[in-house]
Short mmCIF file of C-alpha atoms in Angstrom, two decimals:
data_model
loop_
_atom_site.label_atom_id
_atom_site.label_comp_id
_atom_site.label_asym_id
_atom_site.label_seq_id
_atom_site.Cartn_x
_atom_site.Cartn_y
_atom_site.Cartn_z
CA MET Y 26 69.70 35.50 -50.68
CA LYS Y 27 67.34 37.16 -53.69
CA ILE Y 28 68.79 38.65 -56.88
CA THR Y 29 66.28 41.57 -57.85
CA ALA Y 30 66.64 42.03 -61.55
CA LEU Y 31 69.83 41.16 -64.01
CA LEU Y 32 70.25 43.36 -67.20
CA VAL Y 33 72.34 42.82 -70.50
CA LEU Y 34 73.40 46.25 -71.37
CA LYS Y 35 75.74 47.26 -74.73
CA ALA Y 36 78.48 49.19 -73.03
CA ALA Y 37 78.82 51.74 -75.12
CA PRO Y 38 82.55 54.13 -75.11
CA GLU Y 39 81.66 56.50 -72.10
CA THR Y 40 79.82 59.32 -73.41
CA THR Y 41 77.14 57.88 -74.45
CA ASP Y 42 74.79 55.91 -72.69
CA PRO Y 43 74.97 52.05 -72.39
CA VAL Y 44 72.05 50.53 -74.71
CA ILE Y 45 70.10 47.68 -72.43
CA LEU Y 46 70.03 44.57 -74.50
CA SER Y 47 67.38 42.92 -72.33
CA ASN Y 48 65.61 43.00 -68.88
CA ALA Y 49 64.22 40.55 -65.87
CA SER Y 50 63.27 42.20 -63.06
CA ASP Y 51 61.83 40.27 -60.21
CA VAL Y 52 60.09 43.02 -57.89
CA SER Y 53 57.14 40.47 -56.52
CA HIS Y 54 58.19 42.06 -53.43
CA PHE Y 55 57.21 45.21 -53.34
CA GLY Y 56 54.10 46.57 -53.05
CA TYR Y 57 52.26 47.33 -56.12
CA PHE Y 58 52.31 50.57 -56.21
CA GLN Y 59 56.36 51.10 -56.03
CA ARG Y 60 57.05 48.56 -58.66
CA SER Y 61 57.65 50.52 -62.16
CA SER Y 62 59.50 53.38 -60.20
CA VAL Y 63 61.83 50.37 -58.36
CA LYS Y 64 61.30 49.29 -62.71
CA GLU Y 65 62.58 52.50 -63.24
CA PHE Y 66 65.65 52.83 -60.54
CA VAL Y 67 67.02 49.27 -61.34
CA VAL Y 68 67.06 50.75 -65.56
CA PHE Y 69 68.68 53.63 -64.07
CA VAL Y 70 71.66 52.38 -61.81
CA GLY Y 71 72.01 48.86 -64.06
CA ARG Y 72 73.40 51.81 -67.11
CA THR Y 73 74.89 53.93 -64.50
CA VAL Y 74 77.14 51.30 -63.76
CA ALA Y 75 77.10 49.41 -67.09
CA SER Y 76 78.96 53.04 -68.72
CA ARG Y 77 81.86 53.07 -66.07
CA THR Y 78 82.78 49.67 -66.10
CA PRO Y 79 85.44 49.92 -68.26
CA PRO Y 80 86.29 46.66 -70.15
CA SER Y 81 87.12 43.42 -69.04
CA GLN Y 82 86.38 44.25 -65.54
CA ARG Y 83 84.56 43.49 -62.95
CA GLN Y 84 82.37 45.64 -60.80
CA SER Y 85 80.81 45.76 -57.56
CA VAL Y 86 79.27 48.92 -56.06
CA GLN Y 87 76.66 48.96 -52.76
CA HIS Y 88 73.65 51.26 -53.34
CA GLU Y 89 71.21 51.58 -50.76
CA GLU Y 90 70.71 48.21 -49.92
CA TYR Y 91 71.60 45.90 -53.25
CA LYS Y 92 74.96 45.18 -54.95
CA VAL Y 93 75.08 46.04 -57.56
CA HIS Y 94 77.53 43.53 -59.46
CA ALA Y 95 78.57 44.18 -63.38
CA TYR Y 96 80.68 42.41 -65.41
CA ASN Y 97 81.57 43.82 -69.06
CA ARG Y 98 83.45 41.80 -71.23
CA ASN Y 99 84.64 43.88 -74.56
CA GLY Y 100 81.75 46.06 -74.25
CA LEU Y 101 78.68 43.50 -73.61
CA CYS Y 102 77.83 44.15 -69.94
CA ALA Y 103 75.86 42.18 -67.34
CA VAL Y 104 74.88 44.05 -64.09
CA GLY Y 105 72.65 42.21 -61.76
CA PHE Y 106 70.89 43.55 -58.66
CA MET Y 107 71.61 41.23 -55.54
CA ASP Y 108 71.08 41.79 -51.49
CA ASP Y 109 73.95 41.78 -49.17
CA HIS Y 110 73.70 37.80 -48.37
CA TYR Y 111 74.12 36.97 -51.91
CA PRO Y 112 77.93 35.68 -52.54
CA VAL Y 113 80.05 37.44 -55.19
CA ARG Y 114 81.51 34.85 -56.75
CA SER Y 115 78.15 33.51 -57.17
CA ALA Y 116 77.18 37.06 -58.53
CA PHE Y 117 80.33 36.73 -60.81
CA SER Y 118 80.35 33.31 -62.05
CA LEU Y 119 75.86 33.69 -62.62
CA LEU Y 120 77.14 37.25 -64.93
CA ASN Y 121 79.57 34.89 -66.69
CA GLN Y 122 77.24 32.19 -67.48
CA VAL Y 123 74.76 34.99 -68.57
CA ILE Y 124 76.85 36.53 -70.83
CA ASP Y 125 78.26 33.39 -72.92
CA GLU Y 126 74.66 32.42 -73.14
CA TYR Y 127 73.45 35.70 -74.63
CA GLN Y 128 76.54 35.81 -77.15
CA LYS Y 129 75.92 32.18 -78.01
CA SER Y 130 72.38 32.62 -78.81
CA PHE Y 131 72.11 36.31 -80.53
CA GLY Y 132 76.19 36.46 -81.74
CA GLU Y 133 77.07 39.22 -83.30
CA THR Y 134 74.02 41.26 -83.46
CA TRP Y 135 73.87 43.39 -80.22
CA ARG Y 136 76.40 45.62 -81.63
CA SER Y 137 74.09 46.69 -83.79
CA ALA Y 138 71.86 47.66 -81.54
CA LYS Y 139 71.42 51.67 -80.61
CA GLU Y 140 68.15 51.84 -78.64
CA ASP Y 141 66.97 49.95 -75.79
CA SER Y 142 65.40 46.80 -77.25
CA SER Y 143 62.17 46.13 -75.26
CA GLN Y 144 61.77 41.88 -76.52
CA PRO Y 145 62.38 39.49 -73.40
CA TRP Y 146 64.69 36.87 -73.20
CA PRO Y 147 63.32 34.02 -72.31
CA TYR Y 148 67.02 32.79 -70.48
CA LEU Y 149 67.06 35.36 -68.69
CA ALA Y 150 63.85 35.05 -66.63
CA ASP Y 151 64.78 31.96 -65.90
CA ALA Y 152 67.69 32.36 -65.25
CA LEU Y 153 66.96 34.72 -62.25
CA THR Y 154 64.21 32.48 -60.72
CA LYS Y 155 66.69 29.02 -61.16
CA PHE Y 156 69.83 31.18 -59.53
CA GLN Y 157 67.90 33.04 -56.22
CA ASP Y 158 69.45 30.05 -54.49
CA PRO Y 159 73.81 31.07 -55.41
CA ALA Y 160 74.69 27.26 -54.92
CA GLU Y 161 73.06 26.47 -58.42
CA ALA Y 162 75.49 29.36 -60.13
CA ASP Y 163 78.63 28.75 -57.72
CA LYS Y 164 79.67 25.14 -58.52
CA LEU Y 165 82.60 25.38 -56.11
CA LEU Y 166 79.46 26.68 -53.94
CA LYS Y 167 77.52 23.79 -54.09
CA ILE Y 168 80.81 21.36 -54.01
CA GLN Y 169 81.41 22.63 -50.75
CA ARG Y 170 78.16 22.88 -49.71
CA GLU Y 171 78.10 18.95 -50.49
CA LEU Y 172 81.41 18.16 -49.14
CA ASP Y 173 79.81 19.54 -45.98
CA GLU Y 174 76.84 17.72 -46.18
CA THR Y 175 79.34 14.20 -46.71
CA LYS Y 176 81.31 15.26 -44.27
CA ILE Y 177 78.66 15.41 -40.81
CA ILE Y 178 77.33 12.16 -42.22
CA LEU Y 179 80.69 10.56 -42.02
CA HIS Y 180 81.48 11.85 -38.49
CA LYS Y 181 78.12 10.38 -37.29
CA THR Y 182 78.69 6.99 -38.94
CA ILE Y 183 81.76 6.74 -37.31
CA ASP Y 184 79.87 8.07 -33.35
CA SER Y 185 78.19 4.81 -33.91
CA VAL Y 186 80.51 2.52 -35.33
CA LEU Y 187 82.38 3.35 -31.89
CA ALA Y 188 78.88 2.95 -29.70
CA ARG Y 189 79.34 -0.40 -32.29
CA GLY Y 190 82.88 -0.97 -31.01
CA GLU Y 191 81.34 -0.34 -27.21
CA LYS Y 192 78.48 -3.07 -27.31
CA LEU Y 193 81.28 -5.52 -28.93
CA ASP Y 194 83.62 -5.16 -26.19
CA SER Y 195 80.84 -5.99 -24.68
CA LEU Y 196 80.16 -9.06 -25.91
CA VAL Y 197 83.66 -9.85 -25.52
CA GLU Y 198 83.69 -9.91 -22.18
CA LYS Y 199 80.04 -12.06 -21.50
CA SER Y 200 81.30 -14.63 -24.31
CA SER Y 201 84.49 -15.49 -22.48
CA ASP Y 202 82.35 -15.69 -18.87
CA LEU Y 203 80.11 -18.35 -20.09
CA SER Y 204 83.37 -20.14 -21.78
CA MET Y 205 84.81 -20.04 -18.34
CA ALA Y 206 81.52 -20.83 -16.42
CA SER Y 207 80.75 -23.59 -18.70
CA GLN Y 208 84.12 -25.06 -18.91
CA MET Y 209 83.72 -25.57 -14.43
CA PHE Y 210 80.54 -26.95 -15.55
CA TYR Y 211 82.66 -29.18 -17.79
CA LYS Y 212 85.44 -30.48 -14.56
CA GLN Y 213 82.86 -30.45 -11.79
CA ALA Y 214 80.33 -32.52 -13.73
CA LYS Y 215 84.22 -34.40 -14.74
CA LYS Y 216 84.72 -34.81 -11.35
CA THR Y 217 81.68 -35.89 -10.14
CA ASN Y 218 81.87 -39.00 -11.96
CA SER Y 219 85.68 -40.28 -11.42
CA CYS Y 220 85.19 -41.31 -8.01
CA CYS Y 221 82.70 -44.62 -8.79
CA THR Y 222 82.56 -45.55 -4.53
CA ILE Y 223 79.07 -44.98 -4.69
CA LEU Y 224 77.87 -45.39 -1.16
CA MET I 5 116.10 46.87 7.36
CA GLN I 6 112.52 48.47 8.03
CA ALA I 7 111.74 48.51 4.57
CA ARG I 8 112.69 44.43 4.27
CA GLN I 9 110.54 43.83 7.51
CA ARG I 10 107.52 44.94 4.70
CA GLN I 11 108.35 42.66 2.25
CA SER I 12 110.63 39.51 3.77
CA SER I 13 108.61 36.60 4.66
CA TYR I 14 110.68 35.84 7.26
CA ARG I 15 110.50 36.66 11.20
CA ASP I 16 112.27 39.49 11.53
CA ARG I 17 114.17 38.30 15.18
CA THR I 18 116.83 41.31 15.01
CA ASP I 19 115.39 41.73 19.26
CA GLU I 20 115.96 38.25 19.71
CA PHE I 21 119.68 38.54 17.83
CA SER I 22 120.32 41.51 20.18
CA GLY I 23 119.68 40.29 23.51
CA ILE I 24 121.73 37.44 22.79
CA VAL I 25 124.35 39.47 21.65
CA GLU I 26 123.98 41.29 25.11
CA SER I 27 124.14 37.81 27.36
CA ARG I 28 127.21 36.61 25.27
CA ARG I 29 128.84 39.84 25.93
CA ARG I 30 128.39 39.68 29.36
CA SER I 31 128.99 35.73 29.47
CA ILE I 32 132.06 36.15 27.59
CA ALA I 33 133.40 39.51 29.78
CA PRO I 34 137.29 38.20 30.46
CA ALA I 35 137.75 38.02 26.48
CA ALA I 36 135.78 41.00 26.15
CA ALA I 37 137.51 43.11 23.98
CA ALA I 38 138.22 40.25 21.43
CA ALA I 39 134.78 38.82 22.40
CA ASN I 40 133.17 42.33 22.21
CA ASN I 41 135.00 43.11 18.88
CA ASP I 42 133.41 39.39 17.41
CA PRO I 43 130.08 39.35 18.17
CA ARG I 44 130.11 43.87 17.62
CA SER I 45 131.59 43.45 14.19
CA ALA I 46 129.81 40.55 13.16
CA ALA I 47 127.14 42.00 14.19
CA ALA I 48 128.43 45.40 11.62
CA ASN I 49 128.66 42.52 9.09
CA GLN I 50 125.54 41.35 9.94
CA SER I 51 123.62 44.50 10.06
CA GLU I 52 125.55 46.00 6.32
CA PHE I 53 124.58 42.56 4.90
CA SER I 54 121.17 42.99 5.93
CA LYS I 55 121.23 46.65 5.05
CA ARG I 56 122.65 45.85 1.50
CA ALA I 57 120.28 42.76 1.05
CA SER I 58 117.37 45.23 2.34
CA LEU I 59 117.90 48.11 -0.08
CA ILE I 60 118.01 45.37 -2.91
CA GLY I 61 114.79 43.74 -1.62
CA LEU I 62 113.01 47.23 -1.94
CA ALA I 63 114.75 47.86 -5.57
CA ILE I 64 112.87 44.59 -6.51
CA HIS I 65 109.64 45.54 -5.16
CA GLN I 66 110.08 49.23 -7.32
CA THR I 67 110.86 47.14 -10.43
CA SER I 68 108.42 45.13 -10.31
CA GLN I 69 105.18 47.92 -9.41
CA LYS I 70 107.01 48.95 -13.04
CA LEU I 71 107.10 46.30 -14.62
CA SER I 72 103.30 45.73 -13.73
CA LYS I 73 102.53 49.62 -14.22
CA LEU I 74 104.85 48.29 -17.90
CA ALA I 75 102.55 46.02 -18.40
CA GLN I 76 99.33 47.42 -17.99
CA LEU I 77 100.35 50.12 -20.86
CA ALA I 78 101.06 47.01 -22.70
CA LYS I 79 97.69 45.48 -22.04
CA ARG I 80 95.90 48.52 -22.84
CA SER I 81 96.25 47.85 -26.88
CA SER I 82 93.94 50.17 -28.60
CA VAL I 83 94.71 51.63 -31.30
CA PHE I 84 94.86 54.82 -31.39
CA ASP I 85 96.98 56.90 -28.38
CA ASP I 86 99.94 54.48 -28.88
CA PRO I 87 102.15 55.27 -25.51
CA THR I 88 104.93 53.36 -27.17
CA ARG I 89 107.63 56.24 -26.87
CA GLU I 90 106.55 55.44 -22.75
CA ILE I 91 106.19 51.82 -23.14
CA GLN I 92 110.12 52.38 -24.66
CA GLU I 93 111.10 54.71 -21.98
CA LEU I 94 110.24 52.18 -18.84
CA THR I 95 111.08 48.74 -20.75
CA VAL I 96 114.77 50.26 -21.24
CA VAL I 97 114.69 51.90 -17.23
CA ILE I 98 113.46 48.38 -16.25
CA LYS I 99 115.74 46.98 -17.68
CA GLN I 100 118.58 48.81 -16.25
CA GLU I 101 116.85 48.31 -12.78
CA ILE I 102 117.66 44.75 -12.94
CA SER I 103 121.11 44.49 -14.30
CA GLY I 104 121.83 46.89 -11.82
CA LEU I 105 119.86 44.49 -8.64
CA ASN I 106 121.26 41.52 -10.43
CA GLY I 107 124.74 43.32 -9.71
CA ALA I 108 124.21 44.30 -6.80
CA LEU I 109 123.11 40.40 -6.06
CA LEU I 110 126.70 39.50 -6.70
CA ASP I 111 128.21 42.34 -4.80
CA LEU I 112 125.67 41.12 -1.04
CA GLN I 113 126.76 37.69 -2.10
CA ALA I 114 130.44 38.68 -1.93
CA VAL I 115 129.84 40.36 0.67
CA ARG I 116 128.98 37.85 2.83
CA ASN I 117 131.19 34.88 1.79
CA ASN I 118 133.65 37.34 2.72
CA SER I 119 132.20 38.29 5.89
CA GLY I 120 132.11 34.22 6.37
CA ASN I 121 135.99 33.86 5.35
CA ASP I 122 137.04 36.86 8.33
CA GLU I 123 134.64 36.13 11.07
CA ARG I 124 135.65 32.30 13.05
CA ASN I 125 133.07 32.48 15.45
CA ILE I 126 130.49 33.81 12.87
CA SER I 127 127.42 31.13 13.46
CA ARG I 128 125.99 28.24 11.38
CA ASP I 129 122.25 29.92 12.15
CA THR I 130 124.24 33.70 10.45
CA THR I 131 125.42 31.83 7.39
CA THR I 132 122.40 29.69 6.95
CA HIS I 133 119.93 32.43 7.45
CA SER I 134 122.64 35.09 4.83
CA ALA I 135 122.77 32.36 2.66
CA THR I 136 118.65 31.97 2.71
CA VAL I 137 118.13 35.93 2.29
CA VAL I 138 120.87 35.75 -1.30
CA ASP I 139 118.52 32.67 -2.86
CA ASP I 140 114.95 34.24 -1.62
CA LEU I 141 116.34 38.38 -3.67
CA LYS I 142 117.62 35.40 -6.58
CA ASN I 143 114.19 34.37 -7.01
CA ARG I 144 112.71 37.67 -6.42
CA LEU I 145 114.68 38.18 -9.40
CA MET I 146 114.22 35.89 -11.54
CA ASP I 147 110.54 36.41 -11.18
CA THR I 148 110.68 39.79 -11.64
CA THR I 149 112.54 39.49 -15.11
CA LYS I 150 110.88 36.30 -15.77
CA GLU I 151 108.00 38.95 -15.89
CA PHE I 152 109.64 41.24 -17.81
CA LYS I 153 109.87 38.75 -20.64
CA ASP I 154 106.63 38.04 -20.59
CA VAL I 155 105.41 41.96 -21.01
CA LEU I 156 107.51 42.11 -23.13
CA THR I 157 106.20 38.92 -25.77
CA LEU I 158 102.75 40.51 -24.77
CA ARG I 159 103.77 43.38 -26.12
CA THR I 160 104.51 42.96 -29.36
CA GLU I 161 101.83 40.34 -30.24
CA ASN I 162 100.07 43.28 -29.65
CA MET I 163 101.95 45.42 -31.29
CA LYS I 164 100.86 43.03 -34.72
CA ILE I 165 97.69 42.92 -33.81
CA GLN I 166 97.66 46.73 -33.66
CA GLU I 167 99.70 46.57 -36.71
CA ASP I 168 96.54 44.38 -38.90
CA ARG I 169 94.22 46.84 -37.60
CA MET I 170 95.75 49.66 -38.39
CA LYS I 171 95.97 48.26 -42.05
CA LYS I 172 92.34 47.77 -42.27
CA PHE I 173 92.02 50.96 -40.32
CA SER I 174 93.73 53.33 -42.81
CA LYS I 175 91.83 51.56 -46.03
CA ILE I 176 88.39 52.00 -44.49
CA SER I 177 89.26 55.76 -43.25
CA SER I 178 90.77 56.71 -47.11
CA LYS I 179 87.68 55.21 -48.60
CA GLU I 180 85.14 56.38 -46.14
CA SER I 181 84.03 59.29 -48.10
CA ALA I 182 82.64 58.16 -50.66
CA ASN I 183 80.75 54.80 -51.66
CA PRO I 184 83.51 52.46 -52.16
CA PHE I 185 83.96 49.04 -54.28
CA VAL I 186 83.38 46.30 -51.95
CA ARG I 187 86.24 44.18 -52.83
CA GLN I 188 89.25 46.20 -51.43
CA ARG I 189 93.11 44.81 -50.90
CA PRO I 190 93.11 44.08 -47.01
CA LEU I 191 90.26 41.69 -47.71
CA ALA I 192 93.36 39.87 -49.58
CA SER I 193 95.65 39.14 -46.59
CA LYS I 194 92.77 38.63 -44.10
CA PRO I 195 92.14 35.03 -44.53
CA SER I 196 88.56 34.36 -45.10
CA PRO I 197 87.51 31.45 -46.23
CA SER I 198 83.57 32.07 -45.51
CA GLN I 199 81.03 34.00 -47.72
CA PRO I 200 79.76 36.51 -46.19
CA ALA I 201 83.11 37.90 -44.61
CA PRO I 202 83.22 40.19 -47.33
CA LEU I 203 80.07 41.40 -46.95
CA PRO I 204 79.91 43.08 -43.56
CA TRP I 205 82.77 45.35 -45.38
CA ALA I 206 80.47 46.83 -47.87
CA ASN I 207 77.77 46.68 -45.09
CA GLY I 208 80.12 49.09 -42.90
CA SER I 209 81.28 50.96 -46.15
CA SER I 210 77.65 51.83 -47.37
CA SER I 211 76.89 54.53 -44.73
CA SER I 212 78.10 57.60 -46.16
CA SER I 213 75.22 56.38 -49.08
CA SER I 214 71.34 57.40 -48.13
CA SER I 215 69.10 55.82 -45.86
CA GLN I 216 66.36 56.24 -48.48
CA ILE I 217 63.53 53.92 -49.49
CA VAL I 218 64.21 52.11 -52.34
CA PRO I 219 61.54 54.50 -54.93
CA SER I 220 64.14 57.33 -54.60
CA ARG I 221 64.03 60.77 -56.51
CA GLN I 222 66.71 60.05 -58.92
CA GLY I 223 68.82 62.90 -58.21
CA GLU I 224 69.91 61.51 -55.07
CA ALA I 225 70.95 57.95 -56.89
CA GLU I 226 72.75 60.24 -59.27
CA SER I 227 75.70 61.84 -56.77
CA SER I 228 76.54 58.59 -55.34
CA PRO I 229 77.34 57.05 -57.90
CA LEU I 230 79.35 59.88 -59.49
CA LEU I 231 81.54 59.69 -55.94
CA GLN I 232 81.83 56.37 -56.65
CA GLN I 233 83.24 56.77 -59.81
CA SER I 234 86.03 59.58 -58.65
CA GLN I 235 87.66 56.40 -56.57
CA GLN I 236 86.91 53.75 -59.58
CA GLN I 237 90.39 54.17 -61.17
CA GLN I 238 92.79 52.55 -58.46
CA GLN I 239 90.04 49.83 -57.08
CA MET I 240 89.91 48.18 -60.82
CA VAL I 241 93.04 45.98 -60.68
CA PRO I 242 92.51 44.87 -56.98
CA LEU I 243 88.77 43.86 -57.64
CA GLN I 244 90.04 41.63 -60.67
CA ASP I 245 92.41 40.17 -58.62
CA THR I 246 90.37 39.47 -55.39
CA TYR I 247 87.84 38.17 -57.34
CA MET I 248 90.54 35.11 -58.89
CA GLN I 249 92.45 34.94 -55.32
CA SER I 250 88.36 34.40 -53.71
CA ARG I 251 88.35 31.18 -56.62
CA ALA I 252 91.55 30.33 -55.58
CA GLU I 253 90.81 30.16 -51.72
CA ALA I 254 87.84 28.36 -51.99
CA LEU I 255 89.11 25.75 -53.90
CA HIS I 256 91.90 25.02 -51.53
CA ASN I 257 89.17 24.77 -49.42
CA VAL I 258 87.62 22.40 -51.71
CA GLU I 259 90.97 20.31 -51.98
CA SER I 260 91.44 20.68 -48.16
CA THR I 261 87.92 19.23 -47.20
CA ILE I 262 88.40 16.35 -49.51
CA HIS I 263 91.69 15.50 -48.05
CA GLU I 264 90.29 15.51 -44.62
CA LEU I 265 87.15 13.61 -45.52
CA GLY I 266 89.55 10.96 -47.36
CA SER I 267 91.33 10.54 -44.20
CA ILE I 268 87.97 10.01 -42.27
CA PHE I 269 87.69 7.70 -44.24
CA THR I 270 90.79 5.50 -43.84
CA GLN I 271 90.33 6.41 -39.58
CA LEU I 272 86.30 4.31 -40.35
CA ALA I 273 88.45 1.20 -42.28
CA THR I 274 90.47 0.99 -39.19
CA MET I 275 87.86 1.06 -36.21
CA VAL I 276 85.98 -1.59 -38.26
CA SER I 277 88.88 -3.90 -39.46
CA GLN I 278 89.76 -3.77 -35.07
CA GLN I 279 85.76 -4.19 -34.17
CA GLY I 280 85.89 -7.35 -36.94
CA GLU I 281 89.12 -8.67 -35.18
CA ILE I 282 86.71 -8.64 -31.95
CA ALA I 283 83.74 -10.32 -33.45
CA ILE I 284 85.90 -13.54 -34.23
CA ARG I 285 87.61 -13.90 -30.77
CA ILE I 286 83.11 -13.47 -30.01
CA ASP I 287 83.34 -16.50 -32.53
CA GLN I 288 86.21 -18.36 -30.39
CA ASN I 289 84.85 -18.18 -27.64
CA MET I 290 81.05 -19.06 -28.34
CA GLU I 291 82.38 -22.26 -30.21
CA ASP I 292 84.90 -22.90 -26.96
CA THR I 293 81.33 -22.71 -24.53
CA LEU I 294 79.68 -25.37 -26.86
CA GLY I 295 82.41 -27.68 -26.59
CA ASN I 296 82.51 -27.33 -23.31
CA VAL I 297 79.21 -28.05 -22.61
CA GLU I 298 78.89 -30.88 -24.91
CA GLY I 299 81.46 -32.42 -22.87
CA ALA I 300 80.01 -32.04 -19.41
CA GLN I 301 76.68 -33.07 -20.87
CA ASN I 302 78.02 -36.55 -21.95
CA GLN I 303 80.26 -36.98 -18.60
CA LEU I 304 76.48 -36.03 -16.77
CA ALA I 305 74.63 -38.57 -19.24
CA ARG I 306 77.24 -41.38 -18.12
CA TYR I 307 77.37 -40.26 -14.69
CA LEU I 308 73.20 -41.27 -14.81
CA ASN I 309 74.00 -44.38 -16.64
CA SER I 310 76.73 -45.41 -13.54
CA ILE I 311 73.90 -44.41 -11.31
CA SER I 312 71.34 -46.22 -12.42
CA SER I 313 73.77 -49.38 -12.84
CA ASN I 314 75.26 -49.55 -9.68
CA ARG I 315 72.45 -51.02 -7.64
CA TRP I 316 73.22 -53.83 -9.40
CA LEU I 317 77.19 -53.94 -7.79
CA MET I 318 75.40 -53.13 -4.82
CA ILE I 319 73.57 -55.88 -4.12
CA LYS I 320 76.14 -58.22 -5.22
CA ILE I 321 78.25 -56.38 -2.71
CA PHE I 322 75.52 -57.42 0.14
CA PHE I 323 74.96 -60.75 -1.12
CA VAL I 324 78.98 -61.68 -0.39
CA LEU I 325 78.50 -59.75 3.24
CA ILE I 326 75.04 -61.96 3.98
CA ALA I 327 77.20 -65.26 2.33
CA PHE I 328 79.54 -63.52 5.11
CA LEU I 329 78.13 -63.40 7.99
CA MET I 330 76.53 -66.53 7.23
CA VAL I 331 80.12 -68.07 7.89
CA PHE I 332 80.52 -66.31 11.05
CA LEU I 333 77.70 -67.36 12.21
CA PHE I 334 79.02 -70.97 11.16
CA PHE I 335 81.99 -70.33 12.85
CA VAL I 336 80.39 -69.30 15.80
CA ALA I 337 77.34 -71.92 16.43
#
């Protein structure tokens, strides 16, 4: 359940290459010598997928062991490199959030960008680390997970209530036996007291 | 007769019967003509009856064999090499045979009734025997028809499963050449509540991509995206659709989970209220016990008192006795 990279690109019309506006990647789990090539690979595949995503469309591509998800909204394209276990819906909601955030913070300035910008955007790096867990990105997933936990807890509660019911049943039996015995005791005592002929 | 011997569960008493016929023939010699005719025609009727019964039994056996073959074919439900035509032929043949057997059985029954009406000295055993034979054949035919129906239902179910599988496989096979996109139509039709469900598809369909390690030559990486894009246009609309559908599905799941939670809570409340009643009963029992024990204690205290005080009464009684003795002595002395 890993996100390897998040990219924001400006998707120009089909002929020109998209322009990278922001890039955040997590290559810590690759060997030291592979990191730079992995970064290049990310950049290249991201560019290709973004250029081929039509506007207002979502797209998922399987590339080797990564799934590349792309969401293009009016020229602003967000691309995410996730592994196969990452749920697709959360991926797309994450991309949605990224695009919204970008538009909020940078407005329309990105439209004029002509070459890859190299300044890092802290939000993207934060998003990368925060959303390694898909539940964070997808509210529905979070809600579903919490509901399942609640259901488990409730099942345990019902089990304990059933056990309590059994104990209460045994208690009620014992108490009724006790009341019977005490009644017999009372009657005996009364009987020995009633006949007064003492020999 | 031989065939019937093999299938029927009765003891074959034909030899005994022919022996009895011989003895009767010899004993009723004077009325030989009529007597001879009767057993013989009775025997003839009987043998015709038994011949027909044996034929029907054989036919039922053959039908059940064909039915078992049909069941095997229906069970062997593979996507490829579907023996639909053979199955349909067999089905038609079996249906015809069953209807033919029905008619033959009715004829047999009619023959038996006729033979019963014609001959007067046909024994009671013969009638019961023929009735039993007819019933047995009818039961076997009913079982065969039931099996036939079961096989047909099994067949329709398998066909449905095969249709679904065909749909899935046909979608995969048309895209297997290129590296397809993850979300496709069949995903929407197949209920997939869990998240990882779409992913095995992508895994299965990525077989065409190279199995090189990540820092691969960029030339290789170039070719696979190019192949993908050729399929791109058709996939766009279904992709959007499936995304929305998956969101809708997730919402439905959440809603149903919440419903379940509500019902669980209601059950919990019911159980706890029931147990509250039990607790009240326990409380009452304990109060009763307390009252009883207190009363008993009172009685015992009174008893103790009476025991300790009764000695005075005893002394008084003794005095009275002694007085009476003295009077008695006085009377005697």
